């Protein structure tokens, strides 16, 4: 288990907050059709925003548009009223469904990320040890990251993203196809990060995970944000027929 007694630390601060994050008439289209949009959405500074919806709803594409990995076809994304710039990129991070690890040891993956954020010497060693403990990977510190199980890789990817204290962390299906122990460890990491001030923007297909983590929900169907509500309201009294069907486990077209 992750030792939750360890303190997360202070989220890196810049001259101005980078949130709220706003999408204005955002669309993404290819020759095959329009995959997202138009979407108008504002995401605030605190808590965990979970993006839910059926397969093909455009959730992962929306996440990449917000993060800056994809250029919108029309519309814009702004960070506290400003376009994405180098400083904003430095203060946010993303974890993918298929975790990306470096071809080096588990500890060296964390060491590499922490060096980028300015840690050196004893402080660097202490931080590596702390994040290994947080992710439940202490016993695997010297193992090559490429031979870890899927759950272990994802725990490492989440810890490596969080060790730089991002103000915003995007996550695309971080618990997909993982064992229960890894899901618990990842959710412990995410709750500690949220409580420490990191804004989470999370795509998941798992309604139970959404119930455990979400402070508010964005519900997508066919590329559009059909509903936005606090989590308790969304799950207890969804406003749209599509959301009600999704929560009930019925097929949403």
mmCIF file of C-alpha atoms in Angstrom:
data_model
loop_
_atom_site.group_PDB
_atom_site.id
_atom_site.type_symbol
_atom_site.label_atom_id
_atom_site.label_comp_id
_atom_site.label_asym_id
_atom_site.label_seq_id
_atom_site.Cartn_x
_atom_site.Cartn_y
_atom_site.Cartn_z
ATOM 1 C CA UNK A 1 0.000 0.000 0.000
ATOM 2 C CA UNK A 2 1.023 3.567 -0.564
ATOM 3 C CA UNK A 3 2.087 5.323 2.613
ATOM 4 C CA UNK A 4 -0.349 8.241 2.765
ATOM 5 C CA UNK A 5 1.438 9.684 5.760
ATOM 6 C CA UNK A 6 4.059 11.083 3.406
ATOM 7 C CA UNK A 7 3.386 14.670 2.568
ATOM 8 C CA UNK A 8 2.887 15.595 -1.075
ATOM 9 C CA UNK A 9 4.521 18.983 -0.777
ATOM 10 C CA UNK A 10 3.669 22.351 -2.270
ATOM 11 C CA UNK A 11 2.437 22.594 -5.849
ATOM 12 C CA UNK A 12 4.815 24.578 -8.026
ATOM 13 C CA UNK A 13 3.644 28.166 -8.299
ATOM 14 C CA UNK A 14 4.175 30.530 -11.178
ATOM 15 C CA UNK A 15 3.612 34.277 -11.434
ATOM 16 C CA UNK A 16 -0.089 33.617 -12.140
ATOM 17 C CA UNK A 17 -2.250 30.502 -11.841
ATOM 18 C CA UNK A 18 -2.628 28.674 -15.146
ATOM 19 C CA UNK A 19 -6.258 27.839 -14.406
ATOM 20 C CA UNK A 20 -9.103 28.170 -15.225
ATOM 21 C CA UNK A 21 -8.803 26.208 -18.447
ATOM 22 C CA UNK A 22 -11.357 27.220 -21.085
ATOM 23 C CA UNK A 23 -12.383 25.626 -24.378
ATOM 24 C CA UNK A 24 -14.267 27.959 -26.686
ATOM 25 C CA UNK A 25 -16.222 26.509 -29.642
ATOM 26 C CA UNK A 26 -13.593 23.772 -29.797
ATOM 27 C CA UNK A 27 -13.761 21.256 -32.647
ATOM 28 C CA UNK A 28 -11.504 18.563 -34.046
ATOM 29 C CA UNK A 29 -12.193 17.095 -37.480
ATOM 30 C CA UNK A 30 -10.441 14.906 -40.029
ATOM 31 C CA UNK A 31 -11.395 13.711 -43.489
ATOM 32 C CA UNK A 32 -13.403 10.967 -41.767
ATOM 33 C CA UNK A 33 -15.627 13.366 -39.850
ATOM 34 C CA UNK A 34 -15.899 15.606 -36.800
ATOM 35 C CA UNK A 35 -14.706 13.812 -33.680
ATOM 36 C CA UNK A 36 -15.106 16.562 -31.108
ATOM 37 C CA UNK A 37 -17.230 19.635 -30.964
ATOM 38 C CA UNK A 38 -18.283 22.163 -30.821
ATOM 39 C CA UNK A 39 -17.390 22.174 -27.121
ATOM 40 C CA UNK A 40 -17.564 25.151 -24.771
ATOM 41 C CA UNK A 41 -16.188 24.266 -21.375
ATOM 42 C CA UNK A 42 -14.487 25.921 -18.416
ATOM 43 C CA UNK A 43 -12.544 23.874 -15.870
ATOM 44 C CA UNK A 44 -11.741 25.470 -12.534
ATOM 45 C CA UNK A 45 -8.766 25.407 -10.238
ATOM 46 C CA UNK A 46 -9.538 22.678 -7.727
ATOM 47 C CA UNK A 47 -10.670 19.085 -7.417
ATOM 48 C CA UNK A 48 -10.963 16.256 -9.915
ATOM 49 C CA UNK A 49 -12.907 16.693 -13.152
ATOM 50 C CA UNK A 50 -13.824 13.328 -14.667
ATOM 51 C CA UNK A 51 -14.754 13.044 -18.354
ATOM 52 C CA UNK A 52 -17.224 10.207 -18.917
ATOM 53 C CA UNK A 53 -19.060 8.842 -21.933
ATOM 54 C CA UNK A 54 -19.475 5.825 -24.195
ATOM 55 C CA UNK A 55 -16.753 4.542 -26.507
ATOM 56 C CA UNK A 56 -16.233 6.888 -29.417
ATOM 57 C CA UNK A 57 -17.580 9.910 -27.558
ATOM 58 C CA UNK A 58 -14.361 11.869 -28.137
ATOM 59 C CA UNK A 59 -13.137 11.852 -24.532
ATOM 60 C CA UNK A 60 -9.475 11.087 -25.252
ATOM 61 C CA UNK A 61 -9.353 13.520 -28.176
ATOM 62 C CA UNK A 62 -10.794 16.254 -25.959
ATOM 63 C CA UNK A 63 -8.119 15.516 -23.358
ATOM 64 C CA UNK A 64 -5.369 15.855 -25.969
ATOM 65 C CA UNK A 65 -6.845 19.096 -27.265
ATOM 66 C CA UNK A 66 -6.939 20.563 -23.759
ATOM 67 C CA UNK A 67 -3.412 19.364 -22.972
ATOM 68 C CA UNK A 68 -2.053 20.798 -26.228
ATOM 69 C CA UNK A 69 -1.076 17.581 -28.018
ATOM 70 C CA UNK A 70 -3.597 18.214 -30.800
ATOM 71 C CA UNK A 71 -4.357 21.438 -32.648
ATOM 72 C CA UNK A 72 -8.084 22.198 -32.811
ATOM 73 C CA UNK A 73 -9.717 22.479 -36.208
ATOM 74 C CA UNK A 74 -11.697 25.479 -34.967
ATOM 75 C CA UNK A 75 -12.009 27.246 -31.667
ATOM 76 C CA UNK A 76 -9.414 27.719 -28.978
ATOM 77 C CA UNK A 77 -8.072 26.585 -25.625
ATOM 78 C CA UNK A 78 -6.933 29.193 -23.137
ATOM 79 C CA UNK A 79 -5.174 28.962 -19.801
ATOM 80 C CA UNK A 80 -6.334 31.686 -17.427
ATOM 81 C CA UNK A 81 -7.118 33.790 -20.479
ATOM 82 C CA UNK A 82 -3.821 33.102 -22.234
ATOM 83 C CA UNK A 83 -2.841 30.720 -25.050
ATOM 84 C CA UNK A 84 -0.686 27.700 -24.258
ATOM 85 C CA UNK A 85 2.953 28.738 -23.866
ATOM 86 C CA UNK A 86 6.206 27.202 -22.664
ATOM 87 C CA UNK A 87 5.612 28.144 -19.032
ATOM 88 C CA UNK A 88 2.135 26.612 -19.031
ATOM 89 C CA UNK A 89 3.429 23.407 -20.630
ATOM 90 C CA UNK A 90 6.005 23.135 -17.837
ATOM 91 C CA UNK A 91 3.303 23.407 -15.181
ATOM 92 C CA UNK A 92 1.056 20.608 -16.437
ATOM 93 C CA UNK A 93 1.544 16.931 -17.269
ATOM 94 C CA UNK A 94 -0.264 13.981 -18.824
ATOM 95 C CA UNK A 95 -0.399 10.225 -18.193
ATOM 96 C CA UNK A 96 -1.574 7.976 -21.014
ATOM 97 C CA UNK A 97 -3.551 4.732 -20.979
ATOM 98 C CA UNK A 98 -0.472 2.910 -22.285
ATOM 99 C CA UNK A 99 2.218 4.073 -19.858
ATOM 100 C CA UNK A 100 5.457 5.411 -21.269
ATOM 101 C CA UNK A 101 8.603 4.418 -19.340
ATOM 102 C CA UNK A 102 12.256 5.127 -20.024
ATOM 103 C CA UNK A 103 14.723 2.336 -20.762
ATOM 104 C CA UNK A 104 16.375 2.524 -17.368
ATOM 105 C CA UNK A 105 15.611 1.415 -13.827
ATOM 106 C CA UNK A 106 12.460 2.350 -11.960
ATOM 107 C CA UNK A 107 14.441 4.662 -9.658
ATOM 108 C CA UNK A 108 16.252 6.213 -12.627
ATOM 109 C CA UNK A 109 12.925 7.055 -14.270
ATOM 110 C CA UNK A 110 12.013 9.106 -11.228
ATOM 111 C CA UNK A 111 15.513 10.533 -10.899
ATOM 112 C CA UNK A 112 15.392 11.774 -14.496
ATOM 113 C CA UNK A 113 12.090 13.604 -13.954
ATOM 114 C CA UNK A 114 13.191 15.099 -10.645
ATOM 115 C CA UNK A 115 16.437 16.396 -12.154
ATOM 116 C CA UNK A 116 14.402 18.247 -14.781
ATOM 117 C CA UNK A 117 12.603 19.977 -11.926
ATOM 118 C CA UNK A 118 15.829 21.047 -10.281
ATOM 119 C CA UNK A 119 16.449 18.446 -7.579
ATOM 120 C CA UNK A 120 20.072 17.570 -6.825
ATOM 121 C CA UNK A 121 22.135 15.793 -4.191
ATOM 122 C CA UNK A 122 20.481 14.633 -0.979
ATOM 123 C CA UNK A 123 17.182 16.292 -1.895
ATOM 124 C CA UNK A 124 17.110 14.286 -5.122
ATOM 125 C CA UNK A 125 17.808 11.010 -3.301
ATOM 126 C CA UNK A 126 15.128 11.760 -0.710
ATOM 127 C CA UNK A 127 12.554 12.556 -3.367
ATOM 128 C CA UNK A 128 13.299 9.387 -5.335
ATOM 129 C CA UNK A 129 12.826 7.328 -2.166
ATOM 130 C CA UNK A 130 9.614 9.169 -1.277
ATOM 131 C CA UNK A 131 8.010 8.656 -4.683
ATOM 132 C CA UNK A 132 9.042 5.017 -4.836
ATOM 133 C CA UNK A 133 7.249 4.581 -1.519
ATOM 134 C CA UNK A 134 4.189 6.517 -2.662
ATOM 135 C CA UNK A 135 3.838 4.336 -5.734
ATOM 136 C CA UNK A 136 4.491 1.090 -3.855
ATOM 137 C CA UNK A 137 7.592 0.459 -5.975
ATOM 138 C CA UNK A 138 10.385 0.549 -3.392
ATOM 139 C CA UNK A 139 11.172 -3.152 -3.783
ATOM 140 C CA UNK A 140 11.400 -2.678 -7.571
ATOM 141 C CA UNK A 141 13.667 0.379 -7.522
ATOM 142 C CA UNK A 142 16.547 -1.299 -9.408
ATOM 143 C CA UNK A 143 14.430 -3.303 -11.831
ATOM 144 C CA UNK A 144 14.395 -2.190 -15.481
ATOM 145 C CA UNK A 145 11.174 -0.261 -15.980
ATOM 146 C CA UNK A 146 10.519 -1.965 -19.302
ATOM 147 C CA UNK A 147 9.976 -5.363 -17.635
ATOM 148 C CA UNK A 148 7.404 -4.162 -15.104
ATOM 149 C CA UNK A 149 3.821 -5.369 -15.261
ATOM 150 C CA UNK A 150 1.225 -3.060 -16.753
ATOM 151 C CA UNK A 151 0.028 -1.948 -13.332
ATOM 152 C CA UNK A 152 3.556 -1.306 -12.095
ATOM 153 C CA UNK A 153 4.366 0.738 -15.200
ATOM 154 C CA UNK A 154 1.268 2.847 -14.732
ATOM 155 C CA UNK A 155 2.069 3.467 -11.074
ATOM 156 C CA UNK A 156 5.537 4.588 -12.156
ATOM 157 C CA UNK A 157 4.129 6.818 -14.885
ATOM 158 C CA UNK A 158 1.744 8.509 -12.451
ATOM 159 C CA UNK A 159 4.439 8.991 -9.806
ATOM 160 C CA UNK A 160 6.872 10.364 -12.404
ATOM 161 C CA UNK A 161 4.256 12.861 -13.594
ATOM 162 C CA UNK A 162 3.386 13.945 -10.057
ATOM 163 C CA UNK A 163 6.919 14.268 -8.720
ATOM 164 C CA UNK A 164 7.277 17.599 -10.538
ATOM 165 C CA UNK A 165 4.243 18.933 -8.617
ATOM 166 C CA UNK A 166 2.223 19.908 -11.720
ATOM 167 C CA UNK A 167 -0.629 22.330 -11.260
ATOM 168 C CA UNK A 168 -2.713 20.251 -13.667
ATOM 169 C CA UNK A 169 -2.485 16.527 -14.373
ATOM 170 C CA UNK A 170 -4.367 14.978 -17.292
ATOM 171 C CA UNK A 171 -4.966 11.223 -17.170
ATOM 172 C CA UNK A 172 -6.388 9.078 -19.970
ATOM 173 C CA UNK A 173 -7.882 5.837 -18.584
ATOM 174 C CA UNK A 174 -5.131 5.369 -15.967
ATOM 175 C CA UNK A 175 -6.799 2.278 -14.480
ATOM 176 C CA UNK A 176 -7.716 0.466 -17.690
ATOM 177 C CA UNK A 177 -7.046 -3.294 -17.584
ATOM 178 C CA UNK A 178 -5.111 -3.097 -14.311
ATOM 179 C CA UNK A 179 -5.211 -5.318 -11.246
ATOM 180 C CA UNK A 180 -7.019 -4.143 -8.141
ATOM 181 C CA UNK A 181 -3.846 -3.421 -6.154
ATOM 182 C CA UNK A 182 -2.521 -1.107 -8.858
ATOM 183 C CA UNK A 183 -5.853 0.706 -9.152
ATOM 184 C CA UNK A 184 -5.890 1.289 -5.389
ATOM 185 C CA UNK A 185 -2.291 2.546 -5.431
ATOM 186 C CA UNK A 186 -2.964 4.889 -8.369
ATOM 187 C CA UNK A 187 -6.127 6.268 -6.801
ATOM 188 C CA UNK A 188 -4.255 6.851 -3.532
ATOM 189 C CA UNK A 189 -1.646 8.834 -5.481
ATOM 190 C CA UNK A 190 -4.341 10.848 -7.249
ATOM 191 C CA UNK A 191 -6.291 11.659 -4.093
ATOM 192 C CA UNK A 192 -3.106 12.814 -2.348
ATOM 193 C CA UNK A 193 -2.241 14.971 -5.359
ATOM 194 C CA UNK A 194 -5.723 16.478 -5.476
ATOM 195 C CA UNK A 195 -5.627 17.193 -1.743
ATOM 196 C CA UNK A 196 -2.203 18.785 -2.225
ATOM 197 C CA UNK A 197 -3.550 21.238 -4.813
ATOM 198 C CA UNK A 198 -3.045 19.536 -8.171
ATOM 199 C CA UNK A 199 -6.039 19.819 -10.488
ATOM 200 C CA UNK A 200 -6.952 16.419 -11.984
ATOM 201 C CA UNK A 201 -8.650 16.078 -15.367
ATOM 202 C CA UNK A 202 -9.346 12.405 -15.869
ATOM 203 C CA UNK A 203 -10.911 10.241 -18.575
ATOM 204 C CA UNK A 204 -12.243 6.895 -17.378
ATOM 205 C CA UNK A 205 -14.759 4.318 -18.573
ATOM 206 C CA UNK A 206 -15.078 2.970 -15.020
ATOM 207 C CA UNK A 207 -18.162 4.390 -13.310
ATOM 208 C CA UNK A 208 -17.020 3.098 -9.928
ATOM 209 C CA UNK A 209 -13.680 4.842 -10.289
ATOM 210 C CA UNK A 210 -15.464 8.038 -11.317
ATOM 211 C CA UNK A 211 -17.680 7.827 -8.228
ATOM 212 C CA UNK A 212 -14.599 7.403 -6.023
ATOM 213 C CA UNK A 213 -12.572 10.253 -7.509
ATOM 214 C CA UNK A 214 -14.771 12.822 -9.254
ATOM 215 C CA UNK A 215 -15.674 16.182 -7.786
ATOM 216 C CA UNK A 216 -17.441 17.107 -11.011
ATOM 217 C CA UNK A 217 -18.296 15.281 -14.227
ATOM 218 C CA UNK A 218 -18.268 16.199 -17.904
ATOM 219 C CA UNK A 219 -20.441 13.733 -19.831
ATOM 220 C CA UNK A 220 -19.755 13.382 -23.561
ATOM 221 C CA UNK A 221 -21.760 11.813 -26.368
ATOM 222 C CA UNK A 222 -20.847 11.952 -30.083
ATOM 223 C CA UNK A 223 -18.114 14.532 -29.530
ATOM 224 C CA UNK A 224 -20.224 16.964 -27.531
ATOM 225 C CA UNK A 225 -20.327 17.795 -23.841
ATOM 226 C CA UNK A 226 -23.929 16.848 -23.103
ATOM 227 C CA UNK A 227 -23.866 17.474 -19.382
ATOM 228 C CA UNK A 228 -21.688 19.101 -16.713
ATOM 229 C CA UNK A 229 -22.525 18.753 -13.039
ATOM 230 C CA UNK A 230 -21.095 18.137 -9.578
ATOM 231 C CA UNK A 231 -20.430 14.421 -9.184
ATOM 232 C CA UNK A 232 -23.146 13.780 -6.597
ATOM 233 C CA UNK A 233 -25.752 15.506 -8.745
ATOM 234 C CA UNK A 234 -24.657 13.724 -11.914
ATOM 235 C CA UNK A 235 -24.817 10.252 -10.405
ATOM 236 C CA UNK A 236 -27.960 10.798 -8.323
ATOM 237 C CA UNK A 237 -30.033 12.880 -10.719
ATOM 238 C CA UNK A 238 -28.572 13.059 -14.247
ATOM 239 C CA UNK A 239 -30.184 15.774 -16.345
ATOM 240 C CA UNK A 240 -30.131 14.040 -19.730
ATOM 241 C CA UNK A 241 -31.582 10.790 -20.998
ATOM 242 C CA UNK A 242 -28.179 9.814 -22.385
ATOM 243 C CA UNK A 243 -26.474 10.220 -19.015
ATOM 244 C CA UNK A 244 -29.219 8.269 -17.292
ATOM 245 C CA UNK A 245 -28.853 5.422 -19.791
ATOM 246 C CA UNK A 246 -25.062 5.427 -19.393
ATOM 247 C CA UNK A 247 -25.252 5.224 -15.608
ATOM 248 C CA UNK A 248 -27.806 2.411 -15.882
ATOM 249 C CA UNK A 249 -25.482 0.436 -18.154
ATOM 250 C CA UNK A 250 -27.627 0.788 -21.252
ATOM 251 C CA UNK A 251 -26.176 1.412 -24.708
ATOM 252 C CA UNK A 252 -25.780 5.090 -25.598
ATOM 253 C CA UNK A 253 -25.588 5.919 -29.319
#
